[in-house]
CSV table of C-alpha atoms in Angstrom, one decimal:
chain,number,residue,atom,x,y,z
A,1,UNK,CA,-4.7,25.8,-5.2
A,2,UNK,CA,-4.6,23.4,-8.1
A,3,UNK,CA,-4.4,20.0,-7.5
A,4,UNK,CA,-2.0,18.9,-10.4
A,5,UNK,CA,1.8,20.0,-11.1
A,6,UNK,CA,3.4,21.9,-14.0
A,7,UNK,CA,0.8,21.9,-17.0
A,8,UNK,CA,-1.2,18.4,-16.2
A,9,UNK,CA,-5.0,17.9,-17.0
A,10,UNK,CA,-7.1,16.9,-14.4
A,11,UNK,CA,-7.4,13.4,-16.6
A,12,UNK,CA,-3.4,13.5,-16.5
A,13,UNK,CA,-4.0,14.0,-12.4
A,14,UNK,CA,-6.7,11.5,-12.0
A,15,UNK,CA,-4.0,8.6,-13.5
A,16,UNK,CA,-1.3,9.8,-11.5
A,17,UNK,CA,-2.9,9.5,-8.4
A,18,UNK,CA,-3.9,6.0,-9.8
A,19,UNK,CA,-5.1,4.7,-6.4
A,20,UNK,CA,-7.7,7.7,-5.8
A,21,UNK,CA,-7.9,11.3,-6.1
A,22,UNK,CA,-7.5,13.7,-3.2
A,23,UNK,CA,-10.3,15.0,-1.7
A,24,UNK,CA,-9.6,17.6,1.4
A,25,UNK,CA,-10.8,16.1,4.9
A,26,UNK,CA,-12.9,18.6,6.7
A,27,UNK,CA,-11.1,19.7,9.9
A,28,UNK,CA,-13.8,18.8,12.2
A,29,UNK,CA,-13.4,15.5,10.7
A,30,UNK,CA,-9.8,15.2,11.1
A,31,UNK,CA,-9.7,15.7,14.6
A,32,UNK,CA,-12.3,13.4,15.3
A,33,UNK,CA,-10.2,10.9,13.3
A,34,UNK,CA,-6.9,11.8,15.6
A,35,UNK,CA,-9.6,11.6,18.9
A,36,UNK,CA,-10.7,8.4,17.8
A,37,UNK,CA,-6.9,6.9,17.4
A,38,UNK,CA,-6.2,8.6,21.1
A,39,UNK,CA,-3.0,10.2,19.1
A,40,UNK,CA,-0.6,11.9,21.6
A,41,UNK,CA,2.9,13.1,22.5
A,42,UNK,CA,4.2,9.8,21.9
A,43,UNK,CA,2.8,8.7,18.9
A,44,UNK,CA,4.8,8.6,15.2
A,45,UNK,CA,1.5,9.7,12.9
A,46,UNK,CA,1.6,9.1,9.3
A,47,UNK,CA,-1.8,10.2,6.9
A,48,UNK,CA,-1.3,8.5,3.5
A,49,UNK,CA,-2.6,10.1,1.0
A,50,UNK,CA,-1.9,13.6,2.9
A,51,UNK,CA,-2.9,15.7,0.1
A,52,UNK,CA,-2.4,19.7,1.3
A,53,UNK,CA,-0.8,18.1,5.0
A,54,UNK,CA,-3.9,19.0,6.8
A,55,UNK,CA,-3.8,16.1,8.9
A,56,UNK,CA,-0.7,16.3,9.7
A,57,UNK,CA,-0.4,19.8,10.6
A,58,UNK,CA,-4.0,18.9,13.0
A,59,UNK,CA,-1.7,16.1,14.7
A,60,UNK,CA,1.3,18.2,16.0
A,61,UNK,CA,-1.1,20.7,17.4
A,62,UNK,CA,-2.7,20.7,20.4
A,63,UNK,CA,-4.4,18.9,21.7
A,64,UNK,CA,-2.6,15.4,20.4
A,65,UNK,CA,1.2,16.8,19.8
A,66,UNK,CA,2.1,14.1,18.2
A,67,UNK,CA,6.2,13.5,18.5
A,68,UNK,CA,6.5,13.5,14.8
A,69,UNK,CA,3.9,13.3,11.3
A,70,UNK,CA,4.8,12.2,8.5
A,71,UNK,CA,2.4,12.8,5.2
A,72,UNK,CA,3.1,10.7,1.9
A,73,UNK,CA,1.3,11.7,-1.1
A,74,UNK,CA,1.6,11.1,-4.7
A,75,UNK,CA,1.5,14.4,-5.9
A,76,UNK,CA,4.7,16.8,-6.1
A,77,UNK,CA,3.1,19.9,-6.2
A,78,UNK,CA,1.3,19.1,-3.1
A,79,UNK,CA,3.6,17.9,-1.2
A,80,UNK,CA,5.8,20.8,-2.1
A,81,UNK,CA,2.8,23.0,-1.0
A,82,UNK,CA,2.5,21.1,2.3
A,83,UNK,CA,6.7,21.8,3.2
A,84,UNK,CA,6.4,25.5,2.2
A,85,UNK,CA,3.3,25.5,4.5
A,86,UNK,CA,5.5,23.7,7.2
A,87,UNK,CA,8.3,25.8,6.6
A,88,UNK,CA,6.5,28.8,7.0
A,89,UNK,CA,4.7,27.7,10.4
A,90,UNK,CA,7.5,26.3,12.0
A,91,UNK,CA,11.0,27.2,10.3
A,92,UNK,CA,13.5,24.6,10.5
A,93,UNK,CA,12.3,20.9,10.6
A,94,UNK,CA,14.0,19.4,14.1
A,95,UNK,CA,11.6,19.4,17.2
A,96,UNK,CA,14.0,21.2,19.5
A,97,UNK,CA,15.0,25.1,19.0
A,98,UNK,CA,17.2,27.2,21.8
A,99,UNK,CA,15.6,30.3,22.3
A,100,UNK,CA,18.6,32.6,22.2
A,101,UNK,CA,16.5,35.5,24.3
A,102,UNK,CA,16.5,33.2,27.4
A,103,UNK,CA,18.6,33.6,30.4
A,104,UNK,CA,21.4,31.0,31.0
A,105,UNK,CA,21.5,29.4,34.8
A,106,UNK,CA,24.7,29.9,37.0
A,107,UNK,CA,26.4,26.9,35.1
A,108,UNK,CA,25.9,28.8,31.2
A,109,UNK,CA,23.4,26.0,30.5
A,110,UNK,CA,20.3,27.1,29.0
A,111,UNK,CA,17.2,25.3,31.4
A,112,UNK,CA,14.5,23.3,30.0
A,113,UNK,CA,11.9,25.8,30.8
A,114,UNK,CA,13.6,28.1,28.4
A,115,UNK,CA,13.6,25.4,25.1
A,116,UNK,CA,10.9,26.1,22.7
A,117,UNK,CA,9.6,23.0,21.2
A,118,UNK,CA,8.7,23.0,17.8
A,119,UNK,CA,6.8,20.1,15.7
A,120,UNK,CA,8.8,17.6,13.7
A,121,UNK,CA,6.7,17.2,10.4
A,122,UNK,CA,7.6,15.7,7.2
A,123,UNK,CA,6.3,15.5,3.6
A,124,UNK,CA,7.6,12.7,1.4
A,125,UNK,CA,6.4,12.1,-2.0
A,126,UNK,CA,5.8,8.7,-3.1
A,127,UNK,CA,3.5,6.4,-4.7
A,128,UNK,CA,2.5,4.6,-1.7
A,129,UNK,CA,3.0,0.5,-3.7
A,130,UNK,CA,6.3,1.6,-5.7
A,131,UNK,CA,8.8,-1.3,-5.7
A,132,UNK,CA,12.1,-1.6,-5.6
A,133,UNK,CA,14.2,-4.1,-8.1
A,134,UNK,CA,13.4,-6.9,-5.4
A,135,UNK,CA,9.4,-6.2,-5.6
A,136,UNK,CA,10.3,-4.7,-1.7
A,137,UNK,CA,7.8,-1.6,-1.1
A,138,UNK,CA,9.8,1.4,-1.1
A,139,UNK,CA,7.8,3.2,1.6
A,140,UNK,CA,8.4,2.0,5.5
A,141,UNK,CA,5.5,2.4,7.4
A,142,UNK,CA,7.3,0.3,10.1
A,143,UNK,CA,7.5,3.3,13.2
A,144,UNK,CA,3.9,4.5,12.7
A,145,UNK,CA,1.6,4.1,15.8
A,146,UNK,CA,-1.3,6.2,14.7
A,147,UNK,CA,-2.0,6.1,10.3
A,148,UNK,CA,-4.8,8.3,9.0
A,149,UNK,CA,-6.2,7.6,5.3
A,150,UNK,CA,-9.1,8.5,3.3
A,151,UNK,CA,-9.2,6.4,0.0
A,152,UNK,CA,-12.1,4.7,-1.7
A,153,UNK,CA,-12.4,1.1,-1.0
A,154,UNK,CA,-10.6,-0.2,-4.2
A,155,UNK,CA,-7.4,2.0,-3.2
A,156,UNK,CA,-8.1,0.7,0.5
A,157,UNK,CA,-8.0,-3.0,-0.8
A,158,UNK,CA,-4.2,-2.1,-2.3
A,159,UNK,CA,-3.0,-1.3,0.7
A,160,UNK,CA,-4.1,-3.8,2.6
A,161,UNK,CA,-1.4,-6.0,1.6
A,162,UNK,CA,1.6,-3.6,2.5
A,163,UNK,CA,-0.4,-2.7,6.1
A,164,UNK,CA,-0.8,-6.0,6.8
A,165,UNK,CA,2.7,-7.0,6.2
A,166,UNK,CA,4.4,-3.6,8.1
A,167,UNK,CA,2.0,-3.0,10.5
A,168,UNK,CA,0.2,-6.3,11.9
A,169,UNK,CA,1.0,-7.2,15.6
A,170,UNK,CA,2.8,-3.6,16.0
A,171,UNK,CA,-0.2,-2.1,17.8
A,172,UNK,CA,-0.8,0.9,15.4
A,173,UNK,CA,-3.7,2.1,15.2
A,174,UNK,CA,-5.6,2.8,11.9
A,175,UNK,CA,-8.0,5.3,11.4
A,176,UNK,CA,-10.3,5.2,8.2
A,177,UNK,CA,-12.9,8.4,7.1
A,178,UNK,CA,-16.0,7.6,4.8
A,179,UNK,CA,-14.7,4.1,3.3
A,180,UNK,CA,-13.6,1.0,5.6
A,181,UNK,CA,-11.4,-2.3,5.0
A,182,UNK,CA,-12.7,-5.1,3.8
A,183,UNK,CA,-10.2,-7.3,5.6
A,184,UNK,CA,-10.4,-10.3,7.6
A,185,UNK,CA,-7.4,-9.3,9.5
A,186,UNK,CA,-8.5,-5.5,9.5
A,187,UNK,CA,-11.7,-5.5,11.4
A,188,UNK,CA,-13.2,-1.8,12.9
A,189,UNK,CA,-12.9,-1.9,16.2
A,190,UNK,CA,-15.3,1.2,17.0
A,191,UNK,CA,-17.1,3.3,14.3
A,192,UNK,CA,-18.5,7.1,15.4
A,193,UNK,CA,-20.2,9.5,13.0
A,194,UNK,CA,-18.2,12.9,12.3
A,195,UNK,CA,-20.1,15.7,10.3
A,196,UNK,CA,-22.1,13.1,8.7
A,197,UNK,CA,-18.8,10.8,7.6
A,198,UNK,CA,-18.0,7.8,9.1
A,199,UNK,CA,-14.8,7.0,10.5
A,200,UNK,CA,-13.4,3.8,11.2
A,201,UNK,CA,-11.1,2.3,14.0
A,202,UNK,CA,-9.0,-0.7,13.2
């Protein structure tokens, strides 16, 4: 799969995705970075950056089942990979699909046991510090409880800003792989080797 849409050079690419280029996660690693963040059926996951969806499609599996994922990326053709993918897997987007071969109780209600429940995962793409007219970021990062990134520590230091400003005080927790923050307010709370990559806990 290419990494850039329609006819772009990999140049073209590179200053699109102006923050850093995206560089695919190894699986093992993603899963140690959802372990580490104790992600679970009640968490709201987002991965910036989410490139082919990888983390997000490793967060509403088992076992972490995250109640929804959310992966922002910069790149159209991506993220139009990652909803095809999405599409594919799961079929429509809502959590919650009536299995019309179960059998209804005495009241023509159709029980719990017999509700197949299906991942809510969305792709949005967006340059991650767009602005509206007011100079207000246009993405809300306000519901996450788990976040997932891997940029290099320039893009890291970009973000800090909008993180600090959505997310301080709110209890999410943010998960690093390879580069860290270098943040007085964003300090790694526990850092564990994956595959040779280090990933942080903030």
């Amino acid at each position: 799969m290419e990494l850039s849409s329609g006819q772009q050079t990999f140049d073209e690419y590179l200053e699109n995705a102006h923050m850093s280029p995206w560089v695919p996660t190894p699986d093992m690693v993603g899963r140690g970075m959802l372990k580490l963040a104790n992600a679970n059926k009640n968490d709201i996951h987002f991965d910036l950056g989410s490139g082919d969806g990888r983390l997000n499609f490793l967060a509403v599996d088992e076992p972490f089942c995250v109640k929804r994922s959310i992966g922002i990326d910069v790149d159209e053709k991506l993220v139009d990979f990652s909803r095809e993918r999405a599409r594919k897997l799961f079929g429509r987007q809502n959590n919650q699909v009536e299995d019309h071969n179960a059998t209804n109780d005495r009241e023509g209600n159709v029980s719990e046991s017999n509700i197949q429940y299906r991942p809510e995962i969305d792709f949005i793409c967006l340059d991650l510090l767009a602005t509206n007219e007011n100079g207000k970021h246009r993405v809300d990062l306000t519901s996450c409880s788990v976040m997932t990134l891997y940029f290099v520590e320039s893009a890291l230091v970009k973000l800090q800003p909008l993180l600090e400003k959505q997310l301080r005080g709110s209890g999410c927790r943010v998960v690093t792989n390879n580069y860290k923050f270098e943040s007085a307010w964003l300090k790694p709370e526990r850092v564990e080797i994956v595959a040779g990559m280090p990933i942080h806990l903030y």
